[in-house]
PDB file of C-alpha atoms in Angstrom:
ATOM      1  CA  MET A  39      44.381 -10.444 -59.978  1.00 87.00           C
ATOM      2  CA  THR A  40      42.499  -7.679 -61.770  1.00 93.00           C
ATOM      3  CA  ASP A  41      39.753  -5.897 -59.839  1.00 97.00           C
ATOM      4  CA  PHE A  42      37.331  -5.273 -62.704  1.00 97.00           C
ATOM      5  CA  ILE A  43      34.931  -3.256 -60.569  1.00 97.00           C
ATOM      6  CA  GLN A  44      37.626  -0.831 -59.468  1.00 97.00           C
ATOM      7  CA  GLU A  45      39.264  -0.643 -62.912  1.00 97.00           C
ATOM      8  CA  LEU A  46      36.024  -0.027 -64.797  1.00 97.00           C
ATOM      9  CA  SER A  47      34.672   2.414 -62.203  1.00 96.00           C
ATOM     10  CA  LYS A  48      37.662   4.647 -62.934  1.00 96.00           C
ATOM     11  CA  CYS A  49      36.743   4.721 -66.650  1.00 95.00           C
ATOM     12  CA  ARG A  50      33.252   6.127 -66.236  1.00 94.00           C
ATOM     13  CA  ALA A  51      32.879   9.648 -67.614  1.00 92.00           C
ATOM     14  CA  TYR A  52      32.349  12.177 -64.836  1.00 91.00           C
ATOM     15  CA  GLY A  53      28.740  13.339 -64.799  1.00 88.00           C
ATOM     16  CA  THR A  54      27.364  10.465 -66.870  1.00 88.00           C
ATOM     17  CA  GLN A  55      23.694   9.722 -66.385  1.00 84.00           C
ATOM     18  CA  ILE A  56      24.194   5.975 -66.730  1.00 87.00           C
ATOM     19  CA  PRO A  57      23.523   4.456 -63.319  1.00 89.00           C
ATOM     20  CA  PHE A  58      26.039   2.333 -61.464  1.00 93.00           C
ATOM     21  CA  ARG A  59      24.788   0.323 -58.513  1.00 94.00           C
ATOM     22  CA  PRO A  60      27.733  -1.422 -56.828  1.00 96.00           C
ATOM     23  CA  GLU A  61      25.386  -3.434 -54.609  1.00 97.00           C
ATOM     24  CA  ALA A  62      23.933  -5.104 -57.721  1.00 96.00           C
ATOM     25  CA  VAL A  63      27.280  -6.406 -59.044  1.00 98.00           C
ATOM     26  CA  ARG A  64      27.388 -10.204 -58.921  1.00 98.00           C
ATOM     27  CA  GLY A  65      29.649 -12.830 -60.375  1.00 98.00           C
ATOM     28  CA  TYR A  66      29.267 -16.486 -61.185  1.00 98.00           C
ATOM     29  CA  THR A  67      30.505 -19.157 -58.777  1.00 98.00           C
ATOM     30  CA  GLU A  68      33.366 -21.500 -59.674  1.00 98.00           C
ATOM     31  CA  GLN A  69      30.818 -24.287 -60.173  1.00 98.00           C
ATOM     32  CA  GLU A  70      28.768 -22.099 -62.528  1.00 98.00           C
ATOM     33  CA  ILE A  71      31.889 -21.202 -64.500  1.00 98.00           C
ATOM     34  CA  GLU A  72      32.641 -24.910 -64.915  1.00 98.00           C
ATOM     35  CA  ARG A  73      29.075 -25.406 -66.218  1.00 97.00           C
ATOM     36  CA  ILE A  74      29.527 -22.472 -68.623  1.00 97.00           C
ATOM     37  CA  SER A  75      32.840 -23.923 -69.786  1.00 97.00           C
ATOM     38  CA  ARG A  76      31.275 -27.305 -70.560  1.00 96.00           C
ATOM     39  CA  ARG A  77      28.042 -25.925 -72.030  1.00 96.00           C
ATOM     40  CA  TYR A  78      29.757 -23.592 -74.506  1.00 96.00           C
ATOM     41  CA  ASN A  79      33.008 -25.480 -75.184  1.00 96.00           C
ATOM     42  CA  LEU A  80      35.210 -22.781 -73.626  1.00 97.00           C
ATOM     43  CA  ASN A  81      38.533 -22.728 -71.820  1.00 97.00           C
ATOM     44  CA  ILE A  82      37.779 -20.036 -69.227  1.00 98.00           C
ATOM     45  CA  HIS A  83      40.952 -18.571 -67.741  1.00 98.00           C
ATOM     46  CA  GLY A  84      42.777 -15.299 -67.060  1.00 98.00           C
ATOM     47  CA  GLN A  85      40.860 -12.041 -67.331  1.00 98.00           C
ATOM     48  CA  PHE A  86      37.787 -13.783 -68.751  1.00 98.00           C
ATOM     49  CA  ARG A  87      37.544 -15.989 -65.648  1.00 98.00           C
ATOM     50  CA  GLN A  88      38.128 -13.027 -63.328  1.00 98.00           C
ATOM     51  CA  LEU A  89      35.428 -11.001 -65.096  1.00 98.00           C
ATOM     52  CA  LEU A  90      32.912 -13.840 -64.826  1.00 98.00           C
ATOM     53  CA  LEU A  91      33.740 -14.405 -61.144  1.00 98.00           C
ATOM     54  CA  GLN A  92      33.463 -10.720 -60.262  1.00 98.00           C
ATOM     55  CA  MET A  93      30.623  -9.422 -62.423  1.00 98.00           C
ATOM     56  CA  GLY A  94      29.526 -12.050 -64.936  1.00 97.00           C
ATOM     57  CA  ARG A  95      26.029 -12.426 -63.530  1.00 97.00           C
ATOM     58  CA  CYS A  96      25.347  -8.671 -63.224  1.00 97.00           C
ATOM     59  CA  SER A  97      27.536  -5.669 -64.088  1.00 96.00           C
ATOM     60  CA  GLY A  98      25.634  -3.351 -61.742  1.00 95.00           C
ATOM     61  CA  GLY A  99      25.632  -0.807 -64.553  1.00 93.00           C
ATOM     62  CA  LEU A 100      29.406  -0.678 -65.031  1.00 93.00           C
ATOM     63  CA  VAL A 101      28.961  -2.283 -68.412  1.00 92.00           C
ATOM     64  CA  TRP A 102      25.759  -0.885 -69.877  1.00 82.00           C
ATOM     65  CA  SER A 103      26.022  -1.689 -73.487  1.00 70.00           C
ATOM     66  CA  ASP A 104      24.564  -3.871 -76.158  1.00 72.00           C
ATOM     67  CA  GLU A 105      28.058  -4.135 -77.677  1.00 79.00           C
ATOM     68  CA  ILE A 106      29.282  -6.715 -75.159  1.00 90.00           C
ATOM     69  CA  THR A 107      27.423  -9.964 -75.836  1.00 90.00           C
ATOM     70  CA  LEU A 108      27.693 -11.087 -72.215  1.00 92.00           C
ATOM     71  CA  TYR A 109      25.166  -8.374 -71.211  1.00 92.00           C
ATOM     72  CA  ASP A 110      23.264  -8.015 -74.496  1.00 88.00           C
ATOM     73  CA  ALA A 111      19.594  -8.987 -74.128  1.00 86.00           C
ATOM     74  CA  ARG A 112      19.574 -10.225 -77.729  1.00 85.00           C
ATOM     75  CA  TRP A 113      22.134 -12.907 -76.829  1.00 85.00           C
ATOM     76  CA  GLN A 114      20.545 -15.779 -74.960  1.00 86.00           C
ATOM     77  CA  PRO A 115      22.179 -19.076 -73.939  1.00 90.00           C
ATOM     78  CA  ARG A 116      20.939 -20.716 -77.149  1.00 88.00           C
ATOM     79  CA  LEU A 117      22.885 -18.227 -79.321  1.00 88.00           C
ATOM     80  CA  PHE A 118      26.089 -18.629 -77.309  1.00 90.00           C
ATOM     81  CA  LYS A 119      25.720 -22.390 -77.645  1.00 89.00           C
ATOM     82  CA  GLN A 120      25.214 -22.183 -81.426  1.00 90.00           C
ATOM     83  CA  TYR A 121      28.009 -19.669 -82.112  1.00 88.00           C
ATOM     84  CA  GLN A 122      30.935 -22.069 -82.676  1.00 89.00           C
ATOM     85  CA  THR A 123      28.801 -24.477 -84.684  1.00 89.00           C
ATOM     86  CA  ALA A 124      27.374 -21.684 -86.845  1.00 86.00           C
ATOM     87  CA  GLU A 125      30.849 -20.300 -87.561  1.00 84.00           C
ATOM     88  CA  SER A 126      32.106 -23.790 -88.374  1.00 84.00           C
ATOM     89  CA  GLN A 127      29.121 -24.385 -90.684  1.00 87.00           C
ATOM     90  CA  ALA A 128      29.792 -21.043 -92.414  1.00 82.00           C
ATOM     91  CA  MET A 129      33.328 -22.276 -93.111  1.00 80.00           C
ATOM     92  CA  LEU A 130      31.910 -25.294 -94.928  1.00 83.00           C
ATOM     93  CA  GLU A 131      29.393 -23.293 -96.952  1.00 86.00           C
ATOM     94  CA  ASP A 132      31.410 -20.211 -97.909  1.00 80.00           C
ATOM     95  CA  ALA A 133      34.842 -20.458 -99.535  1.00 80.00           C
ATOM     96  CA  ALA A 134      35.849 -16.915 -98.487  1.00 76.00           C
ATOM     97  CA  ILE A 135      35.029 -17.599 -94.853  1.00 77.00           C
ATOM     98  CA  HIS A 136      36.842 -20.936 -95.038  1.00 78.00           C
ATOM     99  CA  THR A 137      39.916 -19.257 -96.548  1.00 79.00           C
ATOM    100  CA  GLY A 138      39.820 -16.497 -93.934  1.00 77.00           C
ATOM    101  CA  TYR A 139      39.793 -18.948 -91.053  1.00 80.00           C
ATOM    102  CA  LEU A 140      42.537 -21.040 -92.673  1.00 80.00           C
ATOM    103  CA  LYS A 141      44.767 -17.953 -93.087  1.00 82.00           C
ATOM    104  CA  SER A 142      44.228 -17.161 -89.430  1.00 84.00           C
ATOM    105  CA  GLY A 143      45.017 -20.684 -88.284  1.00 87.00           C
ATOM    106  CA  ILE A 144      41.863 -20.593 -86.174  1.00 86.00           C
ATOM    107  CA  HIS A 145      38.953 -23.035 -86.133  1.00 87.00           C
ATOM    108  CA  PRO A 146      35.836 -21.942 -84.204  1.00 88.00           C
ATOM    109  CA  ILE A 147      35.349 -25.246 -82.362  1.00 91.00           C
ATOM    110  CA  ILE A 148      38.948 -26.406 -81.926  1.00 91.00           C
ATOM    111  CA  HIS A 149      40.114 -22.985 -80.705  1.00 92.00           C
ATOM    112  CA  LYS A 150      36.944 -22.470 -78.636  1.00 94.00           C
ATOM    113  CA  LEU A 151      35.741 -19.085 -79.870  1.00 91.00           C
ATOM    114  CA  PHE A 152      33.498 -16.935 -77.694  1.00 94.00           C
ATOM    115  CA  PRO A 153      31.607 -14.021 -79.287  1.00 91.00           C
ATOM    116  CA  TRP A 154      32.745 -10.967 -77.331  1.00 92.00           C
ATOM    117  CA  ARG A 155      31.562  -7.767 -78.951  1.00 89.00           C
ATOM    118  CA  PHE A 156      29.906  -6.355 -82.035  1.00 79.00           C
ATOM    119  CA  ASN A 157      30.075  -2.723 -83.144  1.00 70.00           C
ATOM    120  CA  ASN A 158      26.716  -0.978 -83.027  1.00 61.00           C
ATOM    121  CA  ASP A 159      26.482  -1.093 -86.812  1.00 56.00           C
ATOM    122  CA  ARG A 160      27.167  -4.846 -86.670  1.00 53.00           C
ATOM    123  CA  THR A 161      29.982  -4.576 -89.223  1.00 53.00           C
ATOM    124  CA  ALA A 162      32.822  -5.904 -87.135  1.00 61.00           C
ATOM    125  CA  ALA A 163      32.924  -8.668 -84.598  1.00 85.00           C
ATOM    126  CA  TYR A 164      35.376  -9.367 -81.843  1.00 89.00           C
ATOM    127  CA  CYS A 165      35.839 -12.673 -80.123  1.00 91.00           C
ATOM    128  CA  LEU A 166      37.891 -14.424 -77.504  1.00 94.00           C
ATOM    129  CA  VAL A 167      39.913 -17.401 -78.666  1.00 94.00           C
ATOM    130  CA  THR A 168      39.677 -19.196 -75.339  1.00 96.00           C
ATOM    131  CA  GLU A 169      42.108 -21.936 -76.313  1.00 95.00           C
ATOM    132  CA  GLU A 170      44.843 -19.257 -76.455  1.00 94.00           C
ATOM    133  CA  PRO A 171      46.684 -18.757 -73.133  1.00 93.00           C
ATOM    134  CA  ASP A 172      46.517 -14.943 -73.201  1.00 94.00           C
ATOM    135  CA  ASP A 173      43.793 -12.341 -72.616  1.00 96.00           C
ATOM    136  CA  TYR A 174      43.736 -10.679 -76.037  1.00 97.00           C
ATOM    137  CA  ILE A 175      40.642  -9.878 -78.055  1.00 95.00           C
ATOM    138  CA  TRP A 176      40.557 -11.121 -81.658  1.00 93.00           C
ATOM    139  CA  HIS A 177      38.998  -9.158 -84.530  1.00 90.00           C
ATOM    140  CA  GLN A 178      36.855 -10.930 -87.112  1.00 82.00           C
ATOM    141  CA  TYR A 179      37.137  -8.861 -90.275  1.00 75.00           C
ATOM    142  CA  ASP A 180      34.410  -8.617 -92.891  1.00 66.00           C
ATOM    143  CA  ASP A 181      36.758  -9.757 -95.686  1.00 60.00           C
ATOM    144  CA  GLY A 182      35.866 -13.401 -95.410  1.00 53.00           C
ATOM    145  CA  PHE A 183      36.174 -13.594 -91.641  1.00 64.00           C
ATOM    146  CA  THR A 184      39.920 -13.276 -91.309  1.00 77.00           C
ATOM    147  CA  ILE A 185      40.617 -13.365 -87.600  1.00 84.00           C
ATOM    148  CA  LYS A 186      43.582 -11.499 -86.137  1.00 90.00           C
ATOM    149  CA  LYS A 187      44.701 -10.904 -82.596  1.00 93.00           C
ATOM    150  CA  THR A 188      44.329  -7.258 -81.579  1.00 94.00           C
ATOM    151  CA  ALA A 189      46.704  -5.326 -79.328  1.00 97.00           C
ATOM    152  CA  PHE A 190      44.000  -5.064 -76.645  1.00 96.00           C
ATOM    153  CA  THR A 191      43.258  -7.345 -73.738  1.00 97.00           C
ATOM    154  CA  LEU A 192      39.762  -8.019 -72.486  1.00 97.00           C
ATOM    155  CA  LEU A 193      40.245  -5.451 -69.684  1.00 98.00           C
ATOM    156  CA  GLU A 194      41.505  -2.789 -72.105  1.00 97.00           C
ATOM    157  CA  ASP A 195      38.557  -3.420 -74.408  1.00 95.00           C
ATOM    158  CA  LEU A 196      36.097  -3.120 -71.512  1.00 96.00           C
ATOM    159  CA  ARG A 197      37.753   0.113 -70.362  1.00 96.00           C
ATOM    160  CA  ARG A 198      37.282   1.552 -73.846  1.00 94.00           C
ATOM    161  CA  SER A 199      33.664   0.424 -73.954  1.00 92.00           C
ATOM    162  CA  VAL A 200      32.801   1.881 -70.528  1.00 94.00           C
ATOM    163  CA  GLU A 201      34.504   5.177 -71.351  1.00 94.00           C
ATOM    164  CA  THR A 202      32.799   5.463 -74.751  1.00 90.00           C
ATOM    165  CA  VAL A 203      29.311   4.523 -73.572  1.00 88.00           C
ATOM    166  CA  THR A 204      29.382   6.761 -70.490  1.00 90.00           C
ATOM    167  CA  LYS A 205      30.709   9.735 -72.512  1.00 90.00           C
ATOM    168  CA  ARG A 206      27.896   9.250 -75.015  1.00 85.00           C
ATOM    169  CA  ALA A 207      25.403   9.599 -72.152  1.00 81.00           C
ATOM    170  CA  LEU A 208      26.785  12.935 -70.883  1.00 82.00           C
ATOM    171  CA  GLY A 209      24.102  15.596 -70.865  1.00 72.00           C
ATOM    172  CA  LEU A 210      21.412  13.146 -71.881  1.00 73.00           C
ATOM    173  CA  GLY A 211      18.440  12.532 -69.688  1.00 71.00           C
ATOM    174  CA  PHE A 212      18.780   8.874 -68.848  1.00 71.00           C
ATOM    175  CA  ASP A 213      15.416   7.548 -67.787  1.00 77.00           C
ATOM    176  CA  TYR A 214      15.295   3.862 -66.943  1.00 80.00           C
ATOM    177  CA  THR A 215      13.082   1.422 -65.104  1.00 86.00           C
ATOM    178  CA  GLU A 216      14.158  -1.480 -62.919  1.00 87.00           C
ATOM    179  CA  GLU A 217      13.327  -3.747 -65.854  1.00 90.00           C
ATOM    180  CA  ASP A 218      15.629  -1.693 -68.103  1.00 86.00           C
ATOM    181  CA  PHE A 219      18.408  -1.903 -65.530  1.00 88.00           C
ATOM    182  CA  ALA A 220      18.083  -5.697 -65.329  1.00 90.00           C
ATOM    183  CA  LEU A 221      17.809  -5.997 -69.117  1.00 89.00           C
ATOM    184  CA  PHE A 222      21.060  -4.106 -69.800  1.00 88.00           C
ATOM    185  CA  THR A 223      23.214  -5.347 -66.919  1.00 93.00           C
ATOM    186  CA  THR A 224      22.394  -9.054 -66.535  1.00 94.00           C
ATOM    187  CA  GLY A 225      24.842 -11.703 -67.727  1.00 94.00           C
ATOM    188  CA  ARG A 226      23.309 -14.100 -70.253  1.00 91.00           C
ATOM    189  CA  LEU A 227      25.378 -17.275 -69.959  1.00 95.00           C
ATOM    190  CA  LEU A 228      23.122 -19.220 -67.559  1.00 90.00           C
TER     191      LEU A 228
END
């Protein structure tokens, strides 16, 4: 079993001003994960399940980023719920998107896609194909939404994100309120 708290703590840039409060880290219960699975049409297993159990409800500041949809204040339960349907609808309305998904052999609803991360410029999206038995992140390209499995697992992607975000904050004054802390570290699935 992966200890996400330990693994991600090691990735933080030394001297970063981004706060980490271990006492605030909270995960979802097994019952809550079952509710999440049903609500969003997901097969929650492997590293995704471990992450949700350990720190899905609050990252404690380990993940302080608007890249990861799980902790992004712009993503509310309604958007997670609409994601697969919206992608499926886009397939019906746009031939390039339809072709891209067909080439990939992936269907948003059948393969139970979960929106994982967007780059800050919103040009590339990454998702989890939760019907797949592994822990790899999938990349949704802008060329008609071709989806391809990356070489990175969920843990590896989170390590990269934590390292990048905490390095960016080196030498910056990082002033935050309790409301800011809650806004940027709270899981959004329930």
